[in-house]
């Protein structure tokens, strides 16, 4: 577990993180990340068995062949059903699964995207993903910074959004005026707003060519999404808080979503992500993965995106945060708004041990 010295109550899940390392007797170590509450997730790794359906992950995995990823995924899912199936248990399984894929890639000498069927692209455009600031001027200063850094797309979310609907639309209008017409803008509400507010947003943001409106309703309001998608000329996106494939079937088939945002470090890892991708591609729904944490998640997401039929952007957290910027020996840094898919075996990343030592957290 790593933790910043000061963790603030803001929409930033990268202030306290859990890295999972899976060691093998062949000397290979796999790296993964669970994007969740680190301390709760660690307990799911460490917990001793309380019944055959309520086991901790560590005891289920020690002694196994890490290359049997599908069988081990099923074993973890099956023996945590007493408390798991979704939420933090599945987030933790995600971190383990990413590490197992890293091991398989390293053992076979192949980058992860080769194991997933091969890359359709070796680079991807990135959207700068940032937090909406308390003052509009501060948000606009960030927009200028991201444009100057070469990003062709940017998202602002959480923070002060979700109050007065006219103010939210005015924020998008001001960003559009600041960055010009050649940049894609996304707006992320973070938390639900009233349904009427969401409809007004969907209509009002269309005047400024907003690429998508993210999470304007409760994650569980699938019927609301169905109505909103029908009424909003701005495309609606959601799904970062789900885990396993099943909620995405609901969001697509009942909710009418045409953009879904599964997070590799939450849904059940690379394994479940590829099952979600198959379900989405069979419906011609776009997968634009949620990716707002460390470079471990960025690397895993890049390998997935490399294999997708249609994905316009990699999301990338662009806040100043050493857990993001200094976690790898060779950090993933987009150039002119474009990121390169790693091509070394496995995830193709190496952790910076000095950063791990500096921010290591033992918990409460
Ligand atoms: Mg979001």
Short mmCIF file of C-alpha atoms and ligand atoms in Angstrom, two decimals:
data_model
loop_
_atom_site.label_atom_id
_atom_site.label_comp_id
_atom_site.label_asym_id
_atom_site.label_seq_id
_atom_site.Cartn_x
_atom_site.Cartn_y
_atom_site.Cartn_z
CA UNK A 1 0.00 0.00 0.00
CA UNK A 2 1.23 3.47 -0.89
CA UNK A 3 -0.28 6.69 0.39
CA UNK A 4 0.31 10.38 -0.10
CA UNK A 5 1.16 12.27 3.13
CA UNK A 6 -2.15 14.15 2.87
CA UNK A 7 -5.27 12.49 1.43
CA UNK A 8 -8.03 14.97 0.58
CA UNK A 9 -11.81 14.37 0.17
CA UNK A 10 -11.76 14.98 -3.59
CA UNK A 11 -12.64 12.83 -6.60
CA UNK A 12 -9.12 11.39 -6.82
CA UNK A 13 -8.72 7.65 -6.28
CA UNK A 14 -4.95 7.83 -6.76
CA UNK A 15 -4.05 9.20 -3.34
CA UNK A 16 -3.88 5.82 -1.61
CA UNK A 17 -3.17 2.80 -3.80
CA UNK A 18 -2.68 -0.95 -3.62
CA UNK A 19 -0.08 -2.61 -5.82
CA UNK A 20 -0.22 -6.40 -6.01
CA UNK A 21 2.96 -8.32 -6.74
CA UNK A 22 2.70 -12.03 -7.46
CA UNK A 23 6.00 -13.89 -7.06
CA UNK A 24 6.85 -17.20 -8.74
CA UNK A 25 9.43 -19.91 -8.10
CA UNK A 26 10.73 -19.20 -11.62
CA UNK A 27 11.88 -15.80 -10.39
CA UNK A 28 9.23 -13.87 -12.35
CA UNK A 29 7.18 -11.27 -10.51
CA UNK A 30 3.85 -10.06 -11.90
CA UNK A 31 2.61 -6.54 -11.18
CA UNK A 32 -1.02 -5.50 -10.80
CA UNK A 33 -3.13 -2.78 -9.24
CA UNK A 34 -6.54 -2.85 -7.58
CA UNK A 35 -8.25 0.53 -8.01
CA UNK A 36 -10.23 0.71 -4.80
CA UNK A 37 -9.84 1.36 -1.07
CA UNK A 38 -6.31 0.01 -0.50
CA UNK A 39 -6.69 -1.17 3.09
CA UNK A 40 -9.99 -2.97 2.49
CA UNK A 41 -8.52 -4.60 -0.61
CA UNK A 42 -5.43 -5.76 1.26
CA UNK A 43 -7.67 -7.48 3.80
CA UNK A 44 -9.27 -9.44 0.95
CA UNK A 45 -5.81 -10.67 -0.06
CA UNK A 46 -4.72 -11.53 3.48
CA UNK A 47 -7.90 -12.80 5.16
CA UNK A 48 -7.78 -16.37 6.44
CA UNK A 49 -10.62 -18.66 5.31
CA UNK A 50 -13.86 -18.33 7.24
CA UNK A 51 -15.76 -20.77 5.01
CA UNK A 52 -15.35 -22.42 1.62
CA UNK A 53 -17.17 -19.45 0.04
CA UNK A 54 -15.39 -16.78 2.13
CA UNK A 55 -11.67 -17.21 1.61
CA UNK A 56 -8.85 -14.69 1.20
CA UNK A 57 -7.11 -14.61 -2.18
CA UNK A 58 -3.56 -15.28 -1.00
CA UNK A 59 -4.28 -18.75 0.37
CA UNK A 60 -6.22 -19.62 -2.81
CA UNK A 61 -3.23 -18.77 -5.00
CA UNK A 62 -0.07 -19.86 -3.21
CA UNK A 63 1.35 -22.99 -4.85
CA UNK A 64 -0.70 -22.64 -8.05
CA UNK A 65 0.61 -22.34 -11.62
CA UNK A 66 0.12 -18.61 -12.37
CA UNK A 67 -0.25 -19.31 -16.09
CA UNK A 68 -3.64 -21.00 -15.53
CA UNK A 69 -5.32 -17.61 -15.45
CA UNK A 70 -8.88 -18.63 -16.35
CA UNK A 71 -8.95 -21.45 -13.82
CA UNK A 72 -7.49 -19.21 -11.09
CA UNK A 73 -9.96 -16.42 -11.91
CA UNK A 74 -12.82 -18.90 -11.46
CA UNK A 75 -11.26 -20.18 -8.23
CA UNK A 76 -11.01 -16.67 -6.77
CA UNK A 77 -14.57 -15.79 -7.88
CA UNK A 78 -16.04 -19.04 -6.55
CA UNK A 79 -14.37 -19.00 -3.14
CA UNK A 80 -15.19 -15.34 -2.38
CA UNK A 81 -18.88 -15.51 -3.30
CA UNK A 82 -19.92 -15.45 0.37
CA UNK A 83 -18.80 -11.81 0.58
CA UNK A 84 -17.76 -10.90 -2.96
CA UNK A 85 -18.88 -11.19 -6.61
CA UNK A 86 -18.76 -7.38 -7.03
CA UNK A 87 -17.16 -4.34 -5.43
CA UNK A 88 -13.89 -4.53 -3.57
CA UNK A 89 -13.56 -8.32 -3.83
CA UNK A 90 -13.70 -8.03 -7.61
CA UNK A 91 -11.38 -5.00 -7.54
CA UNK A 92 -8.85 -7.15 -5.69
CA UNK A 93 -9.29 -10.06 -8.10
CA UNK A 94 -8.62 -7.47 -10.83
CA UNK A 95 -5.24 -6.60 -9.35
CA UNK A 96 -4.27 -10.26 -9.09
CA UNK A 97 -5.49 -11.01 -12.62
CA UNK A 98 -3.41 -8.14 -14.07
CA UNK A 99 -0.35 -9.53 -12.27
CA UNK A 100 -1.04 -13.05 -13.63
CA UNK A 101 -1.21 -11.72 -17.20
CA UNK A 102 2.04 -9.85 -16.56
CA UNK A 103 3.62 -13.14 -15.47
CA UNK A 104 2.30 -14.99 -18.54
CA UNK A 105 3.73 -12.30 -20.82
CA UNK A 106 7.10 -12.33 -19.09
CA UNK A 107 7.21 -16.15 -19.10
CA UNK A 108 6.46 -16.27 -22.83
CA UNK A 109 8.56 -13.23 -23.77
CA UNK A 110 5.57 -11.48 -25.35
CA UNK A 111 3.92 -8.13 -24.66
CA UNK A 112 0.44 -8.48 -23.20
CA UNK A 113 -1.36 -7.21 -26.31
CA UNK A 114 0.07 -10.15 -28.31
CA UNK A 115 -1.45 -12.58 -25.83
CA UNK A 116 -4.81 -10.79 -26.21
CA UNK A 117 -4.98 -11.32 -29.95
CA UNK A 118 -2.54 -8.78 -31.28
CA UNK A 119 -2.42 -5.00 -31.58
CA UNK A 120 -4.63 -3.13 -34.00
CA UNK A 121 -2.61 0.00 -33.15
CA UNK A 122 0.72 0.76 -31.52
CA UNK A 123 -0.23 4.24 -30.32
CA UNK A 124 -3.43 5.87 -29.13
CA UNK A 125 -4.63 9.44 -28.66
CA UNK A 126 -4.97 10.36 -24.99
CA UNK A 127 -7.49 12.58 -23.32
CA UNK A 128 -6.16 14.60 -20.42
CA UNK A 129 -8.43 13.77 -17.50
CA UNK A 130 -8.56 16.37 -14.77
CA UNK A 131 -10.68 17.64 -11.91
CA UNK A 132 -12.97 20.61 -12.26
CA UNK A 133 -11.64 23.34 -9.95
CA UNK A 134 -13.52 25.49 -7.42
CA UNK A 135 -13.03 28.56 -9.62
CA UNK A 136 -13.71 28.69 -13.36
CA UNK A 137 -10.45 30.60 -13.91
CA UNK A 138 -8.47 27.76 -12.31
CA UNK A 139 -10.23 25.20 -14.53
CA UNK A 140 -9.48 27.30 -17.61
CA UNK A 141 -5.81 27.58 -16.59
CA UNK A 142 -5.64 23.76 -16.58
CA UNK A 143 -7.35 23.63 -19.97
CA UNK A 144 -4.71 25.97 -21.38
CA UNK A 145 -1.96 23.85 -19.84
CA UNK A 146 -3.29 20.62 -21.36
CA UNK A 147 -3.71 22.22 -24.77
CA UNK A 148 -0.16 23.62 -24.59
CA UNK A 149 1.11 20.11 -23.67
CA UNK A 150 -0.32 18.86 -26.97
CA UNK A 151 -3.49 17.10 -25.85
CA UNK A 152 -6.25 17.09 -28.47
CA UNK A 153 -8.91 16.11 -25.93
CA UNK A 154 -9.56 16.84 -22.27
CA UNK A 155 -12.09 16.00 -19.60
CA UNK A 156 -13.04 17.92 -16.50
CA UNK A 157 -15.11 16.37 -13.75
CA UNK A 158 -16.22 16.21 -10.15
CA UNK A 159 -15.20 19.26 -8.09
CA UNK A 160 -17.72 22.06 -8.36
CA UNK A 161 -19.91 20.44 -11.03
CA UNK A 162 -23.40 19.21 -10.24
CA UNK A 163 -24.84 22.32 -8.59
CA UNK A 164 -26.64 24.84 -10.78
CA UNK A 165 -27.27 23.42 -14.26
CA UNK A 166 -26.68 26.77 -16.00
CA UNK A 167 -23.31 27.10 -14.27
CA UNK A 168 -22.29 23.61 -15.40
CA UNK A 169 -23.18 24.46 -19.01
CA UNK A 170 -21.32 27.77 -18.65
CA UNK A 171 -18.19 25.86 -17.58
CA UNK A 172 -18.29 23.81 -20.79
CA UNK A 173 -18.95 26.95 -22.84
CA UNK A 174 -15.95 28.71 -21.28
CA UNK A 175 -13.65 25.71 -21.85
CA UNK A 176 -14.79 25.53 -25.49
CA UNK A 177 -14.05 29.22 -25.93
CA UNK A 178 -10.65 28.80 -24.24
CA UNK A 179 -9.38 25.80 -26.26
CA UNK A 180 -11.12 26.37 -29.60
CA UNK A 181 -13.09 24.01 -31.82
CA UNK A 182 -10.37 21.45 -32.63
CA UNK A 183 -10.23 19.87 -29.17
CA UNK A 184 -12.64 17.26 -27.84
CA UNK A 185 -14.13 18.18 -24.46
CA UNK A 186 -15.72 15.73 -22.05
CA UNK A 187 -17.69 16.57 -18.90
CA UNK A 188 -17.83 14.14 -15.95
CA UNK A 189 -20.43 14.76 -13.24
CA UNK A 190 -18.91 12.15 -10.89
CA UNK A 191 -22.06 11.95 -8.80
CA UNK A 192 -25.68 11.85 -9.89
CA UNK A 193 -27.69 15.01 -10.53
CA UNK A 194 -31.51 15.14 -10.67
CA UNK A 195 -32.91 13.61 -13.87
CA UNK A 196 -34.27 16.93 -15.21
CA UNK A 197 -30.86 18.50 -14.62
CA UNK A 198 -29.22 15.68 -16.58
CA UNK A 199 -31.61 16.22 -19.52
CA UNK A 200 -30.87 19.96 -19.54
CA UNK A 201 -27.15 19.20 -19.42
CA UNK A 202 -27.39 16.71 -22.28
CA UNK A 203 -29.19 19.32 -24.38
CA UNK A 204 -27.17 22.37 -23.30
CA UNK A 205 -23.74 20.77 -23.68
CA UNK A 206 -24.55 19.82 -27.27
CA UNK A 207 -24.23 23.50 -28.22
CA UNK A 208 -20.55 23.25 -27.32
CA UNK A 209 -19.91 19.94 -29.07
CA UNK A 210 -19.20 18.01 -25.88
CA UNK A 211 -17.84 14.56 -26.81
CA UNK A 212 -19.67 12.82 -23.98
CA UNK A 213 -21.43 13.57 -20.69
CA UNK A 214 -20.24 11.12 -18.06
CA UNK A 215 -22.09 9.68 -15.06
CA UNK A 216 -24.93 12.21 -14.75
CA UNK A 217 -27.17 9.63 -13.00
CA UNK A 218 -26.81 7.10 -10.20
CA UNK A 219 -24.88 4.02 -11.37
CA UNK A 220 -27.95 1.88 -10.51
CA UNK A 221 -30.46 4.06 -12.38
CA UNK A 222 -30.44 1.94 -15.54
CA UNK A 223 -34.03 2.92 -16.42
CA UNK A 224 -33.06 6.59 -16.02
CA UNK A 225 -30.14 6.11 -18.40
CA UNK A 226 -32.47 4.59 -20.99
CA UNK A 227 -34.68 7.69 -20.88
CA UNK A 228 -31.72 10.09 -20.81
CA UNK A 229 -29.95 8.47 -23.77
CA UNK A 230 -33.15 8.90 -25.79
CA UNK A 231 -33.48 12.60 -24.88
CA UNK A 232 -29.84 13.80 -24.92
CA UNK A 233 -28.14 14.90 -28.14
CA UNK A 234 -24.84 14.75 -26.21
CA UNK A 235 -23.63 11.12 -26.02
CA UNK A 236 -23.89 9.65 -22.52
CA UNK A 237 -21.09 7.54 -21.01
CA UNK A 238 -20.95 5.60 -17.75
CA UNK A 239 -19.71 2.45 -16.06
CA UNK A 240 -16.52 3.22 -14.10
CA UNK A 241 -18.03 1.99 -10.82
CA UNK A 242 -19.19 -1.43 -12.05
CA UNK A 243 -17.46 -4.75 -11.68
CA UNK A 244 -17.85 -8.02 -13.61
CA UNK A 245 -19.41 -8.18 -17.08
CA UNK A 246 -23.04 -8.42 -15.95
CA UNK A 247 -23.83 -4.74 -15.17
CA UNK A 248 -22.52 -3.78 -18.63
CA UNK A 249 -24.99 -6.09 -20.33
CA UNK A 250 -27.71 -4.27 -18.40
CA UNK A 251 -26.32 -0.82 -19.23
CA UNK A 252 -26.15 -1.65 -22.94
CA UNK A 253 -29.35 -3.67 -23.39
CA UNK A 254 -31.69 -1.98 -20.92
CA UNK A 255 -29.93 1.37 -20.45
CA UNK A 256 -29.24 2.00 -24.13
CA UNK A 257 -25.66 3.13 -23.44
CA UNK A 258 -23.51 3.45 -26.57
CA UNK A 259 -20.32 4.26 -24.64
CA UNK A 260 -19.26 2.19 -21.63
CA UNK A 261 -16.28 2.87 -19.37
CA UNK A 262 -15.09 -0.33 -17.65
CA UNK A 263 -11.95 -0.05 -15.51
CA UNK A 264 -9.45 -2.93 -15.83
CA UNK A 265 -8.48 -2.57 -12.15
CA UNK A 266 -12.12 -2.87 -11.01
CA UNK A 267 -14.11 -5.09 -13.36
CA UNK A 268 -12.10 -8.29 -12.78
CA UNK A 269 -8.82 -7.54 -14.51
CA UNK A 270 -7.71 -8.16 -18.07
CA UNK A 271 -9.70 -11.42 -18.18
CA UNK A 272 -13.09 -9.88 -17.40
CA UNK A 273 -12.28 -6.76 -19.44
CA UNK A 274 -11.85 -8.84 -22.58
CA UNK A 275 -15.21 -10.54 -21.92
CA UNK A 276 -16.82 -7.08 -21.61
CA UNK A 277 -15.08 -5.99 -24.82
CA UNK A 278 -16.53 -9.01 -26.64
CA UNK A 279 -20.03 -8.20 -25.38
CA UNK A 280 -19.66 -4.53 -26.37
CA UNK A 281 -18.16 -5.20 -29.79
CA UNK A 282 -20.96 -7.65 -30.60
CA UNK A 283 -23.38 -4.75 -29.96
CA UNK A 284 -21.22 -2.11 -31.70
CA UNK A 285 -20.97 -0.22 -28.42
CA UNK A 286 -17.82 1.81 -27.82
CA UNK A 287 -15.53 0.87 -24.93
CA UNK A 288 -13.59 3.91 -23.71
CA UNK A 289 -12.00 2.46 -20.57
CA UNK A 290 -11.98 4.33 -17.30
CA UNK A 291 -8.33 4.82 -16.39
CA UNK A 292 -7.61 7.26 -13.59
CA UNK A 293 -4.90 5.89 -11.41
CA UNK A 294 -1.24 4.92 -11.67
CA UNK A 295 0.87 3.93 -14.66
CA UNK A 296 0.24 0.26 -13.79
CA UNK A 297 -3.40 0.75 -14.74
CA UNK A 298 -2.36 2.92 -17.71
CA UNK A 299 -0.10 0.14 -19.03
CA UNK A 300 -2.79 -2.54 -18.59
CA UNK A 301 -5.36 -0.30 -20.27
CA UNK A 302 -3.01 0.51 -23.16
CA UNK A 303 -2.58 -3.20 -23.94
CA UNK A 304 -6.37 -3.64 -23.97
CA UNK A 305 -6.94 -0.54 -26.12
CA UNK A 306 -4.30 -1.78 -28.58
CA UNK A 307 -6.58 -4.74 -29.34
CA UNK A 308 -9.91 -2.87 -29.58
CA UNK A 309 -11.73 -2.46 -32.85
CA UNK A 310 -12.77 1.08 -32.05
CA UNK A 311 -11.47 3.22 -29.20
CA UNK A 312 -10.92 6.93 -29.76
CA UNK A 313 -8.99 7.71 -26.57
CA UNK A 314 -7.01 6.47 -23.61
CA UNK A 315 -8.06 8.30 -20.46
CA UNK A 316 -5.09 9.55 -18.48
CA UNK A 317 -4.94 11.18 -15.07
CA UNK A 318 -2.87 14.36 -15.56
CA UNK A 319 -2.80 15.66 -12.00
CA UNK A 320 0.48 16.36 -10.20
CA UNK A 321 0.86 13.27 -8.04
CA UNK A 322 4.08 11.31 -7.43
CA UNK A 323 2.13 8.02 -7.20
CA UNK A 324 1.26 8.66 -10.83
CA UNK A 325 4.33 10.46 -12.18
CA UNK A 326 7.11 8.60 -10.33
CA UNK A 327 5.82 5.05 -9.89
CA UNK A 328 7.68 3.54 -12.85
CA UNK A 329 11.35 3.66 -13.77
CA UNK A 330 10.21 4.65 -17.24
CA UNK A 331 6.93 6.55 -16.73
CA UNK A 332 4.30 6.54 -19.48
CA UNK A 333 4.29 10.08 -20.86
CA UNK A 334 2.19 10.96 -23.88
CA UNK A 335 3.93 13.01 -26.56
CA UNK A 336 1.71 15.57 -28.31
CA UNK A 337 -1.31 13.86 -26.79
CA UNK A 338 -0.40 10.39 -28.08
CA UNK A 339 0.71 7.42 -25.93
CA UNK A 340 2.72 4.45 -27.17
CA UNK A 341 1.61 0.92 -26.28
CA UNK A 342 4.38 -0.80 -24.26
CA UNK A 343 6.15 -3.54 -26.25
CA UNK A 344 8.32 -5.27 -23.65
CA UNK A 345 7.12 -8.66 -22.27
CA UNK A 346 4.01 -8.63 -20.08
CA UNK A 347 2.79 -5.19 -19.07
CA UNK A 348 6.21 -3.91 -20.09
CA UNK A 349 6.77 -1.82 -16.96
CA UNK A 350 9.20 -1.72 -14.01
CA UNK A 351 8.37 -0.21 -10.63
CA UNK A 352 10.54 2.51 -9.13
CA UNK A 353 11.56 1.00 -5.77
CA UNK A 354 12.57 4.42 -4.40
CA UNK A 355 9.00 5.67 -4.88
CA UNK A 356 7.61 2.50 -3.26
CA UNK A 357 9.89 2.98 -0.25
CA UNK A 358 9.06 6.64 0.08
CA UNK A 359 5.26 6.32 0.07
CA UNK A 360 4.86 2.86 1.61
CA UNK A 361 1.93 2.72 4.03
CA UNK A 362 1.38 0.04 6.66
CA UNK A 363 -2.26 0.92 7.31
CA UNK A 364 -4.09 1.91 10.46
MG1 LIG B 1 -15.59 9.48 -14.14
#
